[in-house]
PDB file of C-alpha atoms in Angstrom:
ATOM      1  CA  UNK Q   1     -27.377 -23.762  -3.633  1.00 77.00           C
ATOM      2  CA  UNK Q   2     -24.872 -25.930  -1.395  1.00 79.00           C
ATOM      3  CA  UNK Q   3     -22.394 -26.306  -4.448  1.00 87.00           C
ATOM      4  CA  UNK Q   4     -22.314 -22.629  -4.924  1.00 89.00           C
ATOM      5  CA  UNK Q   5     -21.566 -22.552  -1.259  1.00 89.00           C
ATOM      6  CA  UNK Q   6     -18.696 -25.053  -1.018  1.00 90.00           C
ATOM      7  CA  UNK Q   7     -16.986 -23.664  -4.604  1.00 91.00           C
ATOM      8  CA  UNK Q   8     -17.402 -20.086  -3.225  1.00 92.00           C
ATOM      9  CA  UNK Q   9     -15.852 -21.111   0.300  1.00 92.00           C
ATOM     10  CA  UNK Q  10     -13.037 -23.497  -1.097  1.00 93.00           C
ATOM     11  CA  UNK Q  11     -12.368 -20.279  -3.753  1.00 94.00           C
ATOM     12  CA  UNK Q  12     -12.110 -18.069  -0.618  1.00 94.00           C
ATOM     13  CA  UNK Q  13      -9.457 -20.886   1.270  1.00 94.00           C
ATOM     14  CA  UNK Q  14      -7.836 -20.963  -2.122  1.00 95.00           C
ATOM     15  CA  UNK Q  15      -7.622 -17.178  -1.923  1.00 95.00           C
ATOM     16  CA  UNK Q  16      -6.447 -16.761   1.477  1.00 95.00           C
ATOM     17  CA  UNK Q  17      -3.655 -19.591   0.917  1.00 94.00           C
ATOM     18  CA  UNK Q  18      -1.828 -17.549  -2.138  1.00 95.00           C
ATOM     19  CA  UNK Q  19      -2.073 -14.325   0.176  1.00 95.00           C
ATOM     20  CA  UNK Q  20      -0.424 -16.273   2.862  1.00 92.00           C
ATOM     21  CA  UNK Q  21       2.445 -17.973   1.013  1.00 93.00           C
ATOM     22  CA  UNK Q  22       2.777 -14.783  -1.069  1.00 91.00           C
ATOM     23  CA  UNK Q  23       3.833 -12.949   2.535  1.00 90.00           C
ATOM     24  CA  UNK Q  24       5.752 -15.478   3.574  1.00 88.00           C
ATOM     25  CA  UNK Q  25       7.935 -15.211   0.586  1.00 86.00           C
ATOM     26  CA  UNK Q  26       8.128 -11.140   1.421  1.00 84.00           C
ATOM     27  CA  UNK Q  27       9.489 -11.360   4.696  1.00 82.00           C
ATOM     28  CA  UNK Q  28      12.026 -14.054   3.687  1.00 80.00           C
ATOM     29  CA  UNK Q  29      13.481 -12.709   0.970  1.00 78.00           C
ATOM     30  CA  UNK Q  30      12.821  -8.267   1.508  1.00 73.00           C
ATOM     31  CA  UNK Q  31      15.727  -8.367   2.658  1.00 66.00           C
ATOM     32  CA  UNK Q  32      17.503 -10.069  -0.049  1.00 64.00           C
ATOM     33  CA  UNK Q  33      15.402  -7.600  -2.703  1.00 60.00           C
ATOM     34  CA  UNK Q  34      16.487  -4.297  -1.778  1.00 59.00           C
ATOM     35  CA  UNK Q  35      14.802  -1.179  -3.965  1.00 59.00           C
ATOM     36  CA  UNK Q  36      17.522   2.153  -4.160  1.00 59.00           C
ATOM     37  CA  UNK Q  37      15.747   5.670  -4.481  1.00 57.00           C
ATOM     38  CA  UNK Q  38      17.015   8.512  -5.490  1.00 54.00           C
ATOM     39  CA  UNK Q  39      16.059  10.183  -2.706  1.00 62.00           C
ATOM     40  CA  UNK Q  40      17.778   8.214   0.374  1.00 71.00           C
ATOM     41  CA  UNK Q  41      17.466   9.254   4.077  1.00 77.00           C
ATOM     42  CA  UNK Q  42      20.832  11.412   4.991  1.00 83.00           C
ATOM     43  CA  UNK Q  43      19.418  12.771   8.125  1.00 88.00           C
ATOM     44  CA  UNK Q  44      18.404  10.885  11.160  1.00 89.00           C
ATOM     45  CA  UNK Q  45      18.201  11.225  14.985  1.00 90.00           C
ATOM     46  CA  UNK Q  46      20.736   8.445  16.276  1.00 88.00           C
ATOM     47  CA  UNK Q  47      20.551   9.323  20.038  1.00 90.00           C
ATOM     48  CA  UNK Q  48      18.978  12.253  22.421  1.00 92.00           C
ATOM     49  CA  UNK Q  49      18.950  12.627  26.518  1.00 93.00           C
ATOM     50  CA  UNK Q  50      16.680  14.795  28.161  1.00 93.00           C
ATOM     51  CA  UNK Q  51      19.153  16.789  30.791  1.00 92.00           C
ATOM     52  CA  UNK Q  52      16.015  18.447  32.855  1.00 92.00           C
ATOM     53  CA  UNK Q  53      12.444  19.316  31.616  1.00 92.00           C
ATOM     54  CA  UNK Q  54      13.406  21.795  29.695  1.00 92.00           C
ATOM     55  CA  UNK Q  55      16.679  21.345  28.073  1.00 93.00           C
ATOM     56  CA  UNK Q  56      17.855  17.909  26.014  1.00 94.00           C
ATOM     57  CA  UNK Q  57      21.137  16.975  24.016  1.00 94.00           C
ATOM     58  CA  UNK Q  58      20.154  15.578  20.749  1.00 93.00           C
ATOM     59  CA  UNK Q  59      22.648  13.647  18.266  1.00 92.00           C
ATOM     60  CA  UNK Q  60      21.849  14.204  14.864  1.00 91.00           C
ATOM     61  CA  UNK Q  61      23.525  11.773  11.600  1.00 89.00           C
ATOM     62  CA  UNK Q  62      23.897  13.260   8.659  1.00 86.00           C
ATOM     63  CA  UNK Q  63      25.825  11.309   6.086  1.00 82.00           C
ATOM     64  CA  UNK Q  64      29.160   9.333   7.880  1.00 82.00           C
ATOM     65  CA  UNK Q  65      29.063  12.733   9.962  1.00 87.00           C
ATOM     66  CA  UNK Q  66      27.149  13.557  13.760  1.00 90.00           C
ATOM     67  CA  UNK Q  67      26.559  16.732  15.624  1.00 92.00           C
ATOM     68  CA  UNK Q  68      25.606  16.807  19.305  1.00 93.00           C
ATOM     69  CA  UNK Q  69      23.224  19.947  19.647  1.00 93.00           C
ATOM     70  CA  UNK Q  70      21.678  21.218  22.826  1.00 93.00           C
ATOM     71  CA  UNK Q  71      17.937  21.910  22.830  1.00 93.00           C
ATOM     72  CA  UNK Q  72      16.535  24.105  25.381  1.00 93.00           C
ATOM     73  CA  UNK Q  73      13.805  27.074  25.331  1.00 92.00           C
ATOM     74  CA  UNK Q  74      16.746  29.676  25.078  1.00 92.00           C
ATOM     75  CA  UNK Q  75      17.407  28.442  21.338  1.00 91.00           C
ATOM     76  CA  UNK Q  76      19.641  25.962  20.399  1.00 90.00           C
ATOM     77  CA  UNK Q  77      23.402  25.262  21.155  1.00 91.00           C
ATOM     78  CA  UNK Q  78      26.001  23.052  18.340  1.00 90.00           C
ATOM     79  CA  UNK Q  79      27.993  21.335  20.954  1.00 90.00           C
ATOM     80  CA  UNK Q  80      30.060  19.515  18.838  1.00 89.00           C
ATOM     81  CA  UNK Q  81      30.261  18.815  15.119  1.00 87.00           C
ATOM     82  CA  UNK Q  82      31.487  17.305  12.188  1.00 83.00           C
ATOM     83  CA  UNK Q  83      31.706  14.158  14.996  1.00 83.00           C
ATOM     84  CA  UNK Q  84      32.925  11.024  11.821  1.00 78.00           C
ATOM     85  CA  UNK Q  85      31.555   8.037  12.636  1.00 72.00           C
ATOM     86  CA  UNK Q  86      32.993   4.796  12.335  1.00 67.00           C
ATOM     87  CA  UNK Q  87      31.470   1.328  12.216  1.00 55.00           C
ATOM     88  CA  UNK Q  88      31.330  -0.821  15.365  1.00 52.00           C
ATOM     89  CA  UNK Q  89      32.727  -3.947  13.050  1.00 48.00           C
ATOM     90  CA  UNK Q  90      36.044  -1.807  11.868  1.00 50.00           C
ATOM     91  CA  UNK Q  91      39.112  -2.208  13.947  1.00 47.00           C
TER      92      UNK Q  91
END
């Protein structure tokens, strides 16, 4: 009854060592093993500012392009658009 005991606890250590060095390996190289979709995210929410309660200025990406759009009860106001953005790293 012991045996069983110690082979079934040093199986469970055993387990629980190949989980951990299998996620250590995944964080260090994710970034390195990249998978492409078909179906990548064009549209994102890169800034907003509430004004008041009630009204807020939202800056929406879509593609290399951003529009600044006002958000209040009333509806909805396009500020500005077609905004191209440009990496901080270009000159």
């Amino acid at each position: 009854m012991g045996l069983q005991i110690l082979n079934s606890a040093a199986a469970l250590v055993f387990v629980l060592c190949l989980i951990g060095i299998v996620s250590i390996l995944l964080r260090k190289y994710s970034e390195k093993i990249s998978i492409k979709t078909s179906q990548q995210k064009r549209l994102k929410i890169s800034d907003s500012f509430m004004i008041d309660q009630k009204r807020k200025l939202v800056l929406v990406k879509r593609d290399d392009k951003e529009h600044l759009i006002l958000l209040s009860p009333e509806g909805h106001l396009i500020i500005e658009k077609d905004i191209i953005t440009k990496d901080i790293n270009e000159n």
